[in-house]
Amino acid sequence: MIHLNRSLPSRQRHSIAVQLSRLNSAWGRASAAASQFDQLRAQQVGFQPHLVKPTPMRSQQQFPA
């Protein structure tokens, strides 16, 4: 939980809190979609979902370490 600085004006605090909650819900939707995708892919491949590794990020594929 992020605690906002009390010295900020309350209107500014509120807009920051609104943006944080929007970001939080968007992150939740994205991670839910990712796990759903992993489950679907696991069903197609015929593996158990917990045995399938999560999809690597595109940036890791483009730029190998």
Coordinates of N, CA and C in Angstrom, one line a residue:
M1 N 0.8 -1.2 0.0 CA 0.0 0.0 0.0 C 0.9 1.2 0.0
I2 N 0.6 2.2 -0.9 CA 1.4 3.4 -1.0 C 0.6 4.5 -0.2
H3 N 1.3 5.1 0.7 CA 0.8 6.2 1.5 C 1.2 7.5 0.8
L4 N 0.2 8.4 0.5 CA 0.6 9.6 -0.2 C 1.0 10.7 0.8
N5 N 1.9 11.5 0.4 CA 2.4 12.6 1.2 C 1.3 13.5 1.6
R6 N 1.2 13.8 3.0 CA 0.1 14.6 3.5 C 0.3 16.1 3.1
S7 N 1.5 16.5 2.8 CA 1.8 17.9 2.5 C 1.3 18.3 1.2
L8 N 1.0 17.3 0.3 CA 0.4 17.7 -1.0 C -1.0 18.2 -0.8
P9 N -1.5 19.1 -1.7 CA -2.9 19.5 -1.7 C -3.8 18.3 -1.8
S10 N -5.0 18.4 -1.2 CA -5.8 17.2 -1.2 C -6.3 16.9 -2.6
R11 N -6.5 17.9 -3.4 CA -7.0 17.6 -4.8 C -5.9 16.8 -5.6
Q12 N -4.7 17.2 -5.4 CA -3.6 16.6 -6.0 C -3.4 15.1 -5.5
R13 N -3.5 15.0 -4.2 CA -3.5 13.7 -3.5 C -4.5 12.8 -4.1
H14 N -5.7 13.3 -4.3 CA -6.9 12.5 -4.8 C -6.6 12.1 -6.3
S15 N -6.1 13.0 -7.1 CA -5.8 12.6 -8.5 C -4.7 11.5 -8.6
I16 N -3.7 11.7 -7.7 CA -2.7 10.6 -7.7 C -3.2 9.3 -7.3
A17 N -4.1 9.3 -6.3 CA -4.7 8.1 -5.8 C -5.6 7.4 -6.9
V18 N -6.3 8.3 -7.6 CA -7.1 7.8 -8.7 C -6.3 7.1 -9.8
Q19 N -5.2 7.8 -10.1 CA -4.3 7.2 -11.2 C -3.7 5.9 -10.7
L20 N -3.3 5.9 -9.4 CA -2.7 4.6 -8.9 C -3.7 3.5 -8.9
S21 N -4.9 3.8 -8.5 CA -5.9 2.7 -8.5 C -6.2 2.2 -9.9
R22 N -6.3 3.2 -10.9 CA -6.5 2.8 -12.3 C -5.3 1.9 -12.8
L23 N -4.1 2.3 -12.4 CA -2.9 1.5 -12.8 C -3.0 0.1 -12.2
N24 N -3.4 0.1 -10.9 CA -3.5 -1.2 -10.2 C -4.5 -2.1 -10.8
S25 N -5.7 -1.6 -11.2 CA -6.7 -2.5 -11.8 C -6.2 -2.9 -13.2
A26 N -5.6 -2.0 -14.0 CA -5.1 -2.4 -15.3 C -4.0 -3.5 -15.1
W27 N -3.2 -3.4 -14.1 CA -2.2 -4.4 -13.9 C -2.8 -5.7 -13.5
G28 N -3.9 -5.6 -12.7 CA -4.6 -6.9 -12.4 C -5.2 -7.5 -13.6
R29 N -5.8 -6.7 -14.5 CA -6.5 -7.3 -15.7 C -5.4 -7.9 -16.6
A30 N -4.2 -7.2 -16.7 CA -3.2 -7.8 -17.6 C -2.6 -9.1 -17.0
S31 N -2.4 -9.2 -15.7 CA -1.9 -10.4 -15.2 C -2.9 -11.5 -15.2
A32 N -4.2 -11.2 -15.1 CA -5.2 -12.2 -15.2 C -5.3 -12.7 -16.6
A33 N -5.2 -11.8 -17.6 CA -5.2 -12.2 -19.0 C -3.9 -13.1 -19.3
A34 N -2.8 -12.7 -18.7 CA -1.6 -13.5 -19.0 C -1.7 -14.9 -18.4
S35 N -2.3 -15.1 -17.2 CA -2.4 -16.4 -16.6 C -3.5 -17.2 -17.4
Q36 N -4.5 -16.5 -17.9 CA -5.5 -17.2 -18.7 C -4.9 -17.7 -20.0
F37 N -4.0 -16.9 -20.6 CA -3.3 -17.3 -21.8 C -2.4 -18.5 -21.6
D38 N -1.7 -18.5 -20.4 CA -0.9 -19.6 -20.1 C -1.7 -20.9 -19.9
Q39 N -2.9 -20.7 -19.3 CA -3.7 -21.9 -19.1 C -4.2 -22.5 -20.5
L40 N -4.6 -21.6 -21.3 CA -5.1 -22.0 -22.7 C -4.0 -22.7 -23.4
R41 N -2.8 -22.1 -23.4 CA -1.7 -22.7 -24.1 C -1.3 -24.0 -23.5
A42 N -1.4 -24.1 -22.2 CA -1.1 -25.4 -21.6 C -2.1 -26.5 -22.0
Q43 N -3.4 -26.1 -22.2 CA -4.4 -27.1 -22.6 C -4.1 -27.5 -24.0
Q44 N -3.7 -26.6 -24.9 CA -3.4 -26.9 -26.3 C -2.2 -27.9 -26.4
V45 N -1.2 -27.6 -25.6 CA 0.0 -28.4 -25.6 C -0.2 -29.7 -24.9
G46 N -1.2 -29.8 -24.0 CA -1.5 -31.0 -23.3 C -0.7 -31.1 -22.0
F47 N -0.1 -30.0 -21.5 CA 0.6 -30.1 -20.2 C -0.3 -29.5 -19.1
Q48 N 0.1 -29.8 -17.9 CA -0.5 -29.1 -16.8 C -0.1 -27.7 -16.7
P49 N -1.0 -26.8 -16.4 CA -0.6 -25.3 -16.4 C 0.6 -25.0 -15.5
H50 N 0.7 -25.7 -14.4 CA 1.9 -25.4 -13.5 C 3.2 -25.9 -14.0
L51 N 3.2 -26.7 -15.1 CA 4.4 -27.1 -15.7 C 4.9 -26.2 -16.9
V52 N 4.0 -25.4 -17.3 CA 4.3 -24.5 -18.5 C 4.9 -23.2 -17.9
K53 N 6.1 -22.9 -18.5 CA 6.7 -21.7 -18.0 C 6.0 -20.5 -18.6
P54 N 5.9 -19.4 -17.8 CA 5.3 -18.1 -18.3 C 5.9 -17.7 -19.6
T55 N 5.1 -17.0 -20.4 CA 5.6 -16.5 -21.7 C 6.7 -15.4 -21.4
P56 N 7.9 -15.6 -22.0 CA 9.0 -14.6 -21.8 C 8.6 -13.3 -22.5
M57 N 9.1 -12.2 -21.9 CA 8.8 -10.9 -22.5 C 9.4 -10.8 -23.9
R58 N 8.9 -10.0 -24.7 CA 9.4 -9.8 -26.1 C 10.8 -9.3 -26.0
S59 N 11.0 -8.3 -25.1 CA 12.4 -7.7 -25.0 C 13.4 -8.7 -24.7
Q60 N 13.1 -9.7 -23.9 CA 14.1 -10.7 -23.6 C 14.4 -11.6 -24.9
Q61 N 13.4 -11.8 -25.7 CA 13.6 -12.6 -26.9 C 14.5 -11.8 -27.9
Q62 N 14.2 -10.5 -28.0 CA 14.9 -9.6 -29.0 C 16.3 -9.4 -28.6
F63 N 16.6 -9.2 -27.3 CA 17.9 -8.9 -26.8 C 18.4 -9.9 -25.9
P64 N 19.0 -11.0 -26.4 CA 19.5 -12.0 -25.4 C 20.6 -11.5 -24.6
A65 N 20.7 -12.0 -23.4 CA 21.8 -11.4 -22.5 C 23.1 -12.0 -22.9

